[in-house]
XYZ file of N, CA and C in Angstrom:
726
model
N 328.863 -49.748 189.776
C 330.037 -50.539 189.433
C 330.125 -50.725 187.916
N 331.293 -50.485 187.369
C 331.528 -50.702 185.938
C 332.154 -52.069 185.731
N 331.603 -52.840 184.823
C 332.104 -54.180 184.557
C 332.815 -54.241 183.199
N 333.545 -55.331 182.989
C 334.195 -55.542 181.697
C 333.159 -55.584 180.581
N 332.001 -56.170 180.857
C 330.927 -56.212 179.857
C 330.423 -54.811 179.528
N 330.302 -53.948 180.535
C 329.858 -52.571 180.287
C 330.803 -51.872 179.307
N 332.090 -52.062 179.520
C 333.085 -51.415 178.659
C 333.039 -52.002 177.253
N 332.945 -53.330 177.155
C 332.815 -53.957 175.832
C 331.587 -53.421 175.105
N 330.471 -53.337 175.797
C 329.229 -52.869 175.169
C 329.357 -51.430 174.694
N 330.001 -50.576 175.478
C 330.154 -49.169 175.076
C 331.061 -49.046 173.856
N 332.097 -49.899 173.780
C 332.978 -49.870 172.621
C 332.264 -50.406 171.385
N 331.394 -51.390 171.565
C 330.592 -51.891 170.447
C 329.569 -50.848 169.982
N 329.095 -50.010 170.887
C 328.198 -48.922 170.478
C 328.903 -47.986 169.503
N 330.194 -47.817 169.710
C 331.018 -46.966 168.833
C 331.453 -47.724 167.578
N 331.924 -48.933 167.771
C 332.469 -49.739 166.668
C 331.756 -51.088 166.652
N 330.566 -51.161 166.061
C 329.764 -52.385 166.113
C 330.501 -53.611 165.584
N 330.216 -54.749 166.189
C 330.857 -56.002 165.808
C 330.674 -56.311 164.328
N 329.505 -55.960 163.782
C 329.231 -56.308 162.390
C 330.116 -55.557 161.397
N 330.827 -54.522 161.854
C 331.774 -53.827 160.979
C 333.088 -54.597 160.824
N 333.333 -55.555 161.699
C 334.593 -56.311 161.662
C 334.610 -57.253 160.467
N 335.808 -57.479 159.913
C 335.981 -58.442 158.845
C 335.615 -59.843 159.348
N 335.194 -60.719 158.435
C 334.731 -62.053 158.816
C 335.802 -62.856 159.536
N 337.083 -62.620 159.197
C 338.171 -63.394 159.796
C 338.618 -62.845 161.152
N 338.096 -61.688 161.541
C 338.638 -60.978 162.695
C 338.130 -61.552 164.010
N 338.803 -61.189 165.085
C 338.473 -61.663 166.432
C 338.423 -60.441 167.346
N 337.221 -59.996 167.665
C 337.076 -58.744 168.402
C 336.196 -58.943 169.630
N 336.227 -57.941 170.515
C 335.411 -57.976 171.712
C 336.216 -58.350 172.944
N 335.517 -58.799 173.969
C 336.159 -59.224 175.210
C 336.728 -60.620 174.980
N 338.030 -60.711 174.752
C 338.669 -61.974 174.392
C 339.217 -62.721 175.599
N 339.494 -62.012 176.672
C 340.014 -62.631 177.900
C 339.298 -61.986 179.078
N 338.878 -62.797 180.038
C 338.331 -62.232 181.263
C 336.877 -62.570 181.514
N 336.412 -62.199 182.691
C 335.039 -62.423 183.150
C 334.214 -61.180 182.824
N 333.137 -61.305 182.036
C 332.320 -60.133 181.724
C 331.807 -59.404 182.964
N 331.605 -60.129 184.048
C 331.065 -59.527 185.274
C 332.136 -58.884 186.139
N 333.407 -58.987 185.744
C 334.503 -58.447 186.549
C 334.388 -56.930 186.709
N 334.579 -56.439 187.926
C 334.585 -54.995 188.158
C 335.867 -54.387 187.590
N 335.721 -53.256 186.934
C 336.865 -52.550 186.360
C 336.899 -51.126 186.908
N 338.032 -50.766 187.500
C 338.224 -49.421 188.033
C 339.291 -48.646 187.271
N 340.232 -49.391 186.676
C 341.331 -48.754 185.945
C 341.573 -49.531 184.653
N 341.740 -48.795 183.547
C 341.937 -49.390 182.222
C 343.238 -48.873 181.622
N 344.013 -49.780 181.039
C 345.183 -49.393 180.255
C 344.825 -49.526 178.778
N 345.042 -48.473 178.003
C 344.756 -48.479 176.565
C 346.070 -48.569 175.806
N 346.131 -49.482 174.829
C 347.349 -49.686 174.050
C 346.985 -50.168 172.653
N 347.896 -49.986 171.706
C 347.654 -50.491 170.363
C 347.751 -52.016 170.349
N 348.706 -52.569 171.082
C 348.940 -54.012 171.132
C 349.012 -54.478 172.582
N 348.615 -55.717 172.813
C 348.800 -56.328 174.126
C 350.028 -57.221 174.044
N 351.148 -56.672 174.452
C 352.403 -57.419 174.514
C 352.663 -57.811 175.960
N 353.705 -58.594 176.169
C 354.069 -58.949 177.536
C 354.390 -57.692 178.341
N 355.107 -56.757 177.722
C 355.435 -55.518 178.419
C 354.219 -54.709 178.791
N 353.235 -54.646 177.888
C 351.992 -53.921 178.179
C 351.235 -54.603 179.314
N 351.172 -55.931 179.283
C 350.479 -56.657 180.349
C 351.145 -56.413 181.700
N 352.466 -56.427 181.721
C 353.175 -56.170 182.977
C 352.959 -54.735 183.450
N 352.889 -53.801 182.510
C 352.606 -52.415 182.884
C 351.214 -52.299 183.504
N 350.240 -53.002 182.927
C 348.882 -52.963 183.469
C 348.848 -53.470 184.903
N 349.569 -54.556 185.164
C 349.626 -55.095 186.526
C 350.283 -54.096 187.465
N 351.378 -53.478 187.020
C 352.091 -52.534 187.882
C 351.245 -51.306 188.191
N 350.345 -50.954 187.290
C 349.470 -49.794 187.493
C 348.209 -50.133 188.281
N 347.994 -51.420 188.517
C 346.786 -51.836 189.228
C 345.551 -51.824 188.356
N 345.721 -51.965 187.040
C 344.577 -51.993 186.120
C 343.916 -53.368 186.154
N 342.618 -53.381 185.877
C 341.890 -54.642 185.788
C 341.616 -55.045 184.334
N 341.884 -54.111 183.398
C 341.518 -54.370 182.005
C 342.471 -53.658 181.066
N 342.721 -54.279 179.911
C 343.441 -53.639 178.816
C 342.491 -53.541 177.630
N 342.402 -52.364 177.054
C 341.662 -52.176 175.804
C 342.683 -51.906 174.716
N 342.655 -52.716 173.664
C 343.634 -52.563 172.585
C 342.948 -52.569 171.230
N 343.720 -52.172 170.221
C 343.240 -52.241 168.837
C 343.505 -53.635 168.271
N 344.730 -54.098 168.337
C 345.058 -55.407 167.777
C 344.635 -56.521 168.736
N 344.002 -57.567 168.211
C 343.553 -58.675 169.070
C 344.721 -59.386 169.732
N 344.532 -59.754 170.978
C 345.574 -60.485 171.703
C 345.711 -61.893 171.146
N 344.653 -62.383 170.505
C 344.735 -63.673 169.799
C 343.824 -63.597 168.589
N 344.374 -63.990 167.447
C 343.601 -63.935 166.218
C 344.006 -65.112 165.346
N 343.061 -65.998 165.102
C 343.371 -67.225 164.368
C 343.737 -66.972 162.912
N 343.513 -65.753 162.410
C 343.878 -65.451 161.024
C 345.385 -65.469 160.845
N 346.117 -65.093 161.892
C 347.576 -65.078 161.728
C 348.318 -65.883 162.799
N 347.646 -66.318 163.821
C 348.326 -67.115 164.853
C 347.271 -67.975 165.550
N 347.132 -69.215 165.107
C 346.129 -70.092 165.691
C 346.473 -70.426 167.140
N 345.444 -70.390 167.983
C 345.625 -70.731 169.395
C 345.262 -72.200 169.578
N 346.272 -73.045 169.601
C 346.063 -74.486 169.748
C 346.524 -75.006 171.110
N 347.404 -74.251 171.748
C 347.911 -74.655 173.058
C 347.973 -73.430 173.966
N 348.160 -73.677 175.248
C 348.321 -72.610 176.231
C 349.531 -72.965 177.080
N 350.702 -72.918 176.448
C 351.938 -73.378 177.068
C 352.831 -72.213 177.465
N 353.564 -72.405 178.548
C 354.454 -71.359 179.040
C 355.696 -71.189 178.174
N 356.011 -72.171 177.323
C 357.181 -72.042 176.467
C 356.837 -71.497 175.081
N 355.613 -70.983 174.913
C 355.173 -70.320 173.686
C 354.829 -68.875 174.031
N 355.252 -67.929 173.197
C 355.084 -66.509 173.531
C 353.622 -66.134 173.747
N 352.752 -66.574 172.849
C 351.336 -66.230 173.021
C 350.730 -66.950 174.217
N 351.070 -68.225 174.382
C 350.576 -68.955 175.541
C 351.034 -68.327 176.843
N 352.282 -67.899 176.874
C 352.840 -67.258 178.071
C 352.081 -65.971 178.387
N 351.772 -65.177 177.357
C 351.046 -63.927 177.563
C 349.623 -64.184 178.058
N 348.929 -65.129 177.438
C 347.553 -65.421 177.844
C 347.513 -65.968 179.271
N 348.467 -66.816 179.615
C 348.548 -67.336 180.988
C 348.777 -66.200 181.985
N 349.598 -65.235 181.590
C 349.889 -64.094 182.461
C 348.623 -63.269 182.687
N 347.879 -63.009 181.610
C 346.641 -62.232 181.740
C 345.658 -62.914 182.684
N 345.490 -64.214 182.504
C 344.545 -64.956 183.338
C 345.022 -65.007 184.782
N 346.318 -65.266 184.968
C 346.871 -65.389 186.317
C 346.691 -64.102 187.114
N 346.782 -62.973 186.435
C 346.682 -61.678 187.120
C 345.293 -61.055 187.012
N 344.327 -61.794 186.502
C 342.952 -61.312 186.457
C 342.748 -60.131 185.537
N 343.526 -60.065 184.469
C 343.421 -58.948 183.524
C 342.468 -59.288 182.393
N 341.439 -58.486 182.231
C 340.545 -58.640 181.086
C 341.184 -57.968 179.872
N 340.875 -58.491 178.693
C 341.405 -57.915 177.451
C 340.261 -57.738 176.463
N 340.029 -56.500 176.061
C 338.983 -56.179 175.095
C 339.639 -55.544 173.873
N 339.378 -56.099 172.698
C 340.087 -55.691 171.485
C 339.103 -55.276 170.402
N 339.304 -54.100 169.854
C 338.474 -53.569 168.777
C 339.367 -53.350 167.566
N 339.254 -54.201 166.553
C 340.216 -54.212 165.457
C 339.618 -53.628 164.176
N 339.272 -54.476 163.200
C 338.786 -53.925 161.924
C 337.462 -53.196 162.085
N 336.688 -53.526 163.111
C 335.475 -52.744 163.369
C 335.818 -51.315 163.779
N 336.949 -51.137 164.469
C 337.370 -49.783 164.851
C 338.047 -49.069 163.683
N 338.615 -49.836 162.740
C 339.117 -49.225 161.515
C 337.976 -48.568 160.745
N 336.833 -49.266 160.697
C 335.710 -48.814 159.873
C 334.796 -47.814 160.573
N 334.801 -47.802 161.889
C 333.835 -46.996 162.653
C 334.008 -45.498 162.432
N 332.896 -44.776 162.494
C 332.950 -43.318 162.493
C 333.742 -42.857 163.714
N 334.733 -42.015 163.489
C 335.567 -41.551 164.589
C 336.630 -42.542 164.995
N 336.784 -43.631 164.232
C 337.748 -44.664 164.569
C 339.135 -44.402 164.005
N 339.867 -45.468 163.750
C 341.270 -45.359 163.359
C 341.473 -44.428 162.171
N 340.708 -44.637 161.117
C 340.972 -43.892 159.884
C 340.525 -42.442 159.954
N 339.465 -42.171 160.683
C 339.092 -40.768 160.908
C 340.151 -40.075 161.756
N 340.652 -40.767 162.782
C 341.699 -40.178 163.622
C 342.961 -39.908 162.807
N 343.314 -40.837 161.924
C 344.492 -40.660 161.085
C 344.309 -39.476 160.140
N 343.148 -39.395 159.507
C 342.886 -38.290 158.589
C 342.938 -36.949 159.303
N 342.331 -36.873 160.476
C 342.339 -35.615 161.230
C 343.744 -35.255 161.693
N 344.527 -36.260 162.088
C 345.907 -35.999 162.525
C 346.731 -35.383 161.410
N 346.411 -35.739 160.171
C 347.148 -35.214 159.020
C 346.539 -33.936 158.457
N 345.515 -33.414 159.125
C 344.934 -32.140 158.721
C 343.994 -32.219 157.541
N 343.383 -33.390 157.323
C 342.459 -33.552 156.201
C 341.039 -33.190 156.621
N 340.282 -32.671 155.681
C 338.882 -32.323 155.937
C 338.018 -32.817 154.787
N 336.677 -32.672 154.948
C 335.759 -33.140 153.918
C 335.882 -34.622 153.662
N 335.879 -35.413 154.722
C 336.211 -36.832 154.603
C 335.099 -37.645 153.943
N 335.517 -38.651 153.181
C 334.608 -39.617 152.570
C 335.261 -40.993 152.645
N 334.479 -42.032 152.314
C 334.970 -43.402 152.406
C 335.894 -43.730 151.231
N 336.950 -44.490 151.523
C 337.847 -44.938 150.467
C 337.288 -46.162 149.749
N 336.535 -47.008 150.475
C 336.040 -48.243 149.878
C 334.757 -48.690 150.561
N 334.138 -49.735 150.024
C 332.868 -50.222 150.551
C 332.992 -50.794 151.950
N 334.159 -51.317 152.270
C 334.363 -51.886 153.612
C 334.515 -50.807 154.681
N 334.551 -49.553 154.264
C 334.733 -48.395 155.163
C 336.114 -48.388 155.811
N 337.040 -49.183 155.246
C 338.418 -49.168 155.729
C 339.161 -48.122 154.912
N 339.489 -47.005 155.518
C 340.172 -45.931 154.795
C 339.275 -44.725 154.609
N 339.921 -43.573 154.457
C 339.200 -42.317 154.244
C 339.918 -41.504 153.167
N 339.171 -40.585 152.567
C 339.733 -39.627 151.620
C 339.381 -38.230 152.119
N 340.352 -37.319 152.071
C 340.113 -35.945 152.478
C 341.035 -35.009 151.725
N 340.883 -33.734 151.978
C 341.712 -32.739 151.292
C 342.436 -31.861 152.303
N 343.616 -31.412 151.911
C 344.356 -30.432 152.689
C 343.783 -29.044 152.420
N 344.006 -28.139 153.352
C 343.494 -26.777 153.170
C 344.154 -26.074 151.995
N 345.373 -26.489 151.673
C 346.058 -25.942 150.504
C 347.005 -27.006 149.938
N 347.259 -26.916 148.662
C 348.162 -27.857 147.997
C 349.590 -27.693 148.513
N 350.298 -28.817 148.666
C 351.672 -28.779 149.181
C 352.586 -29.598 148.290
N 353.855 -29.216 148.194
C 354.828 -30.106 147.551
C 354.957 -31.392 148.360
N 355.246 -32.482 147.690
C 355.374 -33.766 148.381
C 356.412 -33.696 149.490
N 357.550 -33.048 149.255
C 358.615 -32.985 150.259
C 358.122 -32.348 151.551
N 357.303 -31.319 151.434
C 356.763 -30.656 152.630
C 355.773 -31.562 153.350
N 354.936 -32.255 152.579
C 353.950 -33.141 153.194
C 354.642 -34.313 153.895
N 355.706 -34.845 153.305
C 356.446 -35.920 153.955
C 356.959 -35.484 155.322
N 357.474 -34.277 155.391
C 357.961 -33.745 156.667
C 356.820 -33.610 157.659
N 355.651 -33.171 157.163
C 354.477 -33.047 158.033
C 354.055 -34.400 158.591
N 354.057 -35.428 157.744
C 353.648 -36.764 158.175
C 354.556 -37.270 159.287
N 355.860 -37.113 159.108
C 356.811 -37.557 160.132
C 356.541 -36.851 161.457
N 356.301 -35.550 161.388
C 356.087 -34.765 162.608
C 354.736 -35.083 163.242
N 353.675 -35.104 162.444
C 352.321 -35.255 162.979
C 352.057 -36.656 163.526
N 352.696 -37.677 162.943
C 352.487 -39.052 163.387
C 353.634 -39.571 164.246
N 354.623 -38.722 164.517
C 355.790 -39.124 165.322
C 356.467 -40.360 164.740
N 356.644 -40.354 163.421
C 357.304 -41.477 162.745
C 358.807 -41.438 163.003
N 359.420 -42.587 163.133
C 360.879 -42.663 163.175
C 361.472 -42.508 161.783
N 360.635 -42.687 160.778
C 361.041 -42.580 159.386
C 359.903 -43.078 158.538
N 360.040 -42.980 157.222
C 359.006 -43.507 156.337
C 359.620 -43.889 154.998
N 358.869 -44.623 154.208
C 359.249 -44.969 152.846
C 358.232 -44.318 151.914
N 358.673 -43.896 150.742
C 357.720 -43.256 149.846
C 358.131 -43.418 148.395
N 357.159 -43.211 147.529
C 357.409 -43.107 146.097
C 356.804 -41.806 145.616
N 357.589 -41.022 144.893
C 357.135 -39.762 144.316
C 356.351 -40.063 143.047
N 355.063 -39.778 143.084
C 354.214 -40.008 141.924
C 354.180 -38.844 140.957
N 354.986 -37.814 141.257
C 355.074 -36.685 140.352
C 353.941 -35.689 140.468
N 353.283 -35.674 141.624
C 352.137 -34.763 141.806
C 352.246 -34.049 143.142
N 351.773 -32.804 143.225
C 351.684 -32.152 144.532
C 350.579 -32.809 145.352
N 350.557 -32.512 146.645
C 349.638 -33.179 147.565
C 348.442 -32.283 147.872
N 347.248 -32.803 147.629
C 346.024 -32.073 147.976
C 344.892 -33.030 148.358
N 344.579 -33.986 147.486
C 343.514 -34.970 147.763
C 344.190 -36.261 148.215
N 344.007 -36.584 149.497
C 344.806 -37.633 150.137
C 343.915 -38.768 150.637
N 344.298 -39.993 150.326
C 343.672 -41.180 150.906
C 344.527 -41.669 152.068
N 343.870 -42.177 153.110
C 344.597 -42.749 154.241
C 344.023 -44.117 154.557
N 344.906 -45.017 154.988
C 344.501 -46.345 155.442
C 345.396 -46.758 156.583
N 344.876 -46.708 157.800
C 345.678 -47.081 158.953
C 346.073 -48.544 158.895
N 347.336 -48.840 159.140
C 347.809 -50.216 159.058
C 348.064 -50.625 157.619
N 347.982 -51.915 157.363
C 348.347 -52.470 156.053
C 347.171 -52.381 155.085
N 347.177 -51.352 154.241
C 346.064 -51.127 153.318
C 346.522 -50.992 151.871
N 347.654 -51.600 151.546
C 348.155 -51.508 150.188
C 347.199 -52.053 149.144
N 346.311 -52.973 149.535
C 345.349 -53.546 148.584
C 344.358 -52.505 148.069
N 344.294 -51.349 148.739
C 343.338 -50.319 148.335
C 343.951 -49.239 147.445
N 345.160 -49.467 146.960
C 345.776 -48.509 146.037
C 344.886 -48.256 144.815
N 344.301 -49.283 144.186
C 343.433 -49.021 143.035
C 342.253 -48.106 143.344
N 341.670 -48.246 144.548
C 340.545 -47.383 144.921
C 340.995 -45.936 145.087
N 342.200 -45.736 145.652
C 342.719 -44.375 145.806
C 342.917 -43.721 144.442
N 343.449 -44.482 143.498
C 343.648 -43.946 142.144
C 342.304 -43.673 141.477
N 341.363 -44.615 141.605
C 340.057 -44.475 140.950
C 339.285 -43.269 141.463
N 339.520 -42.886 142.730
C 338.792 -41.751 143.296
C 339.566 -40.441 143.170
N 340.572 -40.429 142.327
C 341.255 -39.185 141.993
C 342.195 -38.655 143.044
N 342.697 -39.531 143.909
C 343.649 -39.088 144.929
C 345.025 -38.893 144.306
N 345.773 -37.935 144.833
C 347.152 -37.753 144.382
C 348.148 -38.414 145.336
N 347.669 -38.767 146.558
C 348.560 -39.292 147.597
C 347.819 -40.323 148.432
N 348.546 -41.360 148.848
C 347.977 -42.399 149.716
C 348.950 -42.642 150.862
N 348.459 -42.441 152.097
C 349.254 -42.693 153.305
C 348.747 -43.968 153.959
N 349.615 -44.961 154.087
C 349.244 -46.220 154.710
C 350.512 -46.861 155.281
N 350.569 -48.208 155.339
C 351.780 -48.853 155.855
C 351.932 -50.249 155.262
N 353.072 -50.852 155.552
C 353.371 -52.236 155.166
C 353.285 -52.454 153.662
N 353.661 -51.443 152.879
C 353.637 -51.583 151.425
C 354.743 -52.517 150.955
N 354.472 -53.236 149.880
C 355.430 -54.184 149.323
C 356.291 -53.504 148.258
N 357.378 -54.152 147.930
C 358.283 -53.613 146.909
C 357.548 -53.335 145.607
N 356.717 -54.289 145.169
C 356.051 -54.097 143.886
C 354.957 -53.029 143.951
N 354.461 -52.711 145.155
C 353.521 -51.583 145.268
C 354.211 -50.297 144.827
N 355.428 -50.097 145.325
C 356.195 -48.911 144.946
C 356.602 -48.965 143.469
N 356.955 -50.153 142.999
C 357.461 -50.299 141.639
C 356.366 -50.110 140.590
N 355.183 -50.642 140.856
C 354.145 -50.706 139.832
C 353.188 -49.518 139.822
N 353.053 -48.820 140.946
C 352.057 -47.748 141.036
C 352.519 -46.504 140.280
N 351.636 -45.990 139.435
C 351.944 -44.818 138.628
C 350.980 -43.679 138.966
N 351.501 -42.457 139.016
C 350.657 -41.274 139.170
C 350.066 -41.066 140.544
N 350.577 -41.761 141.544
C 350.085 -41.635 142.918
C 351.276 -41.585 143.853
N 351.347 -40.557 144.700
C 352.378 -40.517 145.738
C 352.040 -41.578 146.783
N 352.949 -42.500 147.026
C 352.743 -43.546 148.025
C 353.614 -43.258 149.237
N 353.001 -43.286 150.414
C 353.738 -43.038 151.650
C 353.466 -44.168 152.633
N 354.512 -44.890 152.993
C 354.433 -45.926 154.011
C 354.969 -45.322 155.302
N 354.053 -44.914 156.178
C 354.431 -44.212 157.406
C 354.596 -45.148 158.592
N 354.422 -46.447 158.373
C 354.595 -47.418 159.458
C 353.267 -47.834 160.068
N 353.176 -49.110 160.433
C 351.925 -49.647 160.968
C 351.559 -48.972 162.296
N 352.521 -48.906 163.196
C 352.227 -48.317 164.515
C 351.816 -46.846 164.423
N 352.579 -45.976 163.738
C 352.194 -44.561 163.716
C 350.844 -44.292 163.067
N 350.465 -45.095 162.062
C 349.200 -44.827 161.382
C 347.991 -45.333 162.158
N 348.198 -46.131 163.198
C 347.069 -46.629 163.987
C 347.075 -46.163 165.435
N 348.231 -45.859 165.971
C 348.311 -45.453 167.373
C 347.526 -44.174 167.651
N 347.223 -43.421 166.597
C 346.454 -42.179 166.757
C 345.082 -42.421 167.378
N 344.578 -43.645 167.325
C 343.244 -43.915 167.856
C 343.243 -44.077 169.372
N 344.400 -44.328 169.977
C 344.422 -44.649 171.411
C 343.895 -43.510 172.285
N 344.289 -42.279 171.971
C 343.786 -41.151 172.763
C 342.283 -40.979 172.594
N 341.753 -41.329 171.422
C 340.304 -41.248 171.224
C 339.584 -42.325 172.022
N 340.176 -43.502 172.139
C 339.595 -44.533 173.001
C 339.540 -44.040 174.438
N 340.643 -43.459 174.901
C 340.693 -42.928 176.266
C 339.620 -41.855 176.459
N 339.515 -40.941 175.507
C 338.541 -39.843 175.623
C 337.118 -40.380 175.734
N 336.784 -41.349 174.899
C 335.426 -41.883 174.905
C 335.139 -42.686 176.170
N 336.108 -43.442 176.657
C 335.892 -44.179 177.898
C 335.703 -43.224 179.076
N 336.487 -42.149 179.111
C 336.330 -41.165 180.191
C 334.958 -40.499 180.135
N 334.506 -40.237 178.920
C 333.216 -39.582 178.745
C 332.067 -40.484 179.176
N 332.164 -41.767 178.847
C 331.098 -42.722 179.173
C 331.165 -43.192 180.615
N 332.385 -43.354 181.125
C 332.581 -43.879 182.483
C 333.481 -42.918 183.267
N 332.947 -41.791 183.730
C 333.789 -40.802 184.408
C 334.446 -41.320 185.686
N 333.946 -42.417 186.225
C 334.535 -42.982 187.444
C 335.782 -43.806 187.141
N 336.008 -44.151 185.877
C 337.169 -44.962 185.505
C 338.441 -44.125 185.497
N 339.542 -44.777 185.832
C 340.867 -44.171 185.656
C 341.499 -44.806 184.439
């Protein structure tokens, strides 16, 4: 029998808790560790729609990247039906759905969000962008004009669109940061990158940055690439799971 704790432990083997930022909330956040799990739904976020889909599929657990509750951006002070987060948490509990979330620890982990993003964009020879291990640097097999690389990003990440700033350089040495990683622009420049692919960039990021192609490909497209890898690893570790 596979339990919610077994799945949490296997995910921690891949993305250890100590890799998570101090403010983060990761692991089995909802549910009984001893609960039997036969079917898992993997998603980037646990929304009401995702929770309802899990119930309709007969799943006992949801594994997501973004925490279903995180006091850094939404303090959990009540569990009320007239509050969106309270309503979602009540729904999970009422339907016996466990929720396991691997966030910044999965950003930093080998084979995690940023490695998946780099590989999706065809980068090789990967190295760390920063000490926190959030972000990667790699190279394309050949130098490309920015316009061609922008088209590749849209296609490879299934973006609905993107925002960018032309730094006046062709694309070859590329930094990536899944999700909101604009704070790492200085590290990308310091390590000789010509291009940085991330998301949630601010107006002044585009205005102030010089000599670096900036590409905001969207929060969802730059992180959703990890979901298939979560599925692959769970299938490999727990072949009896659906």
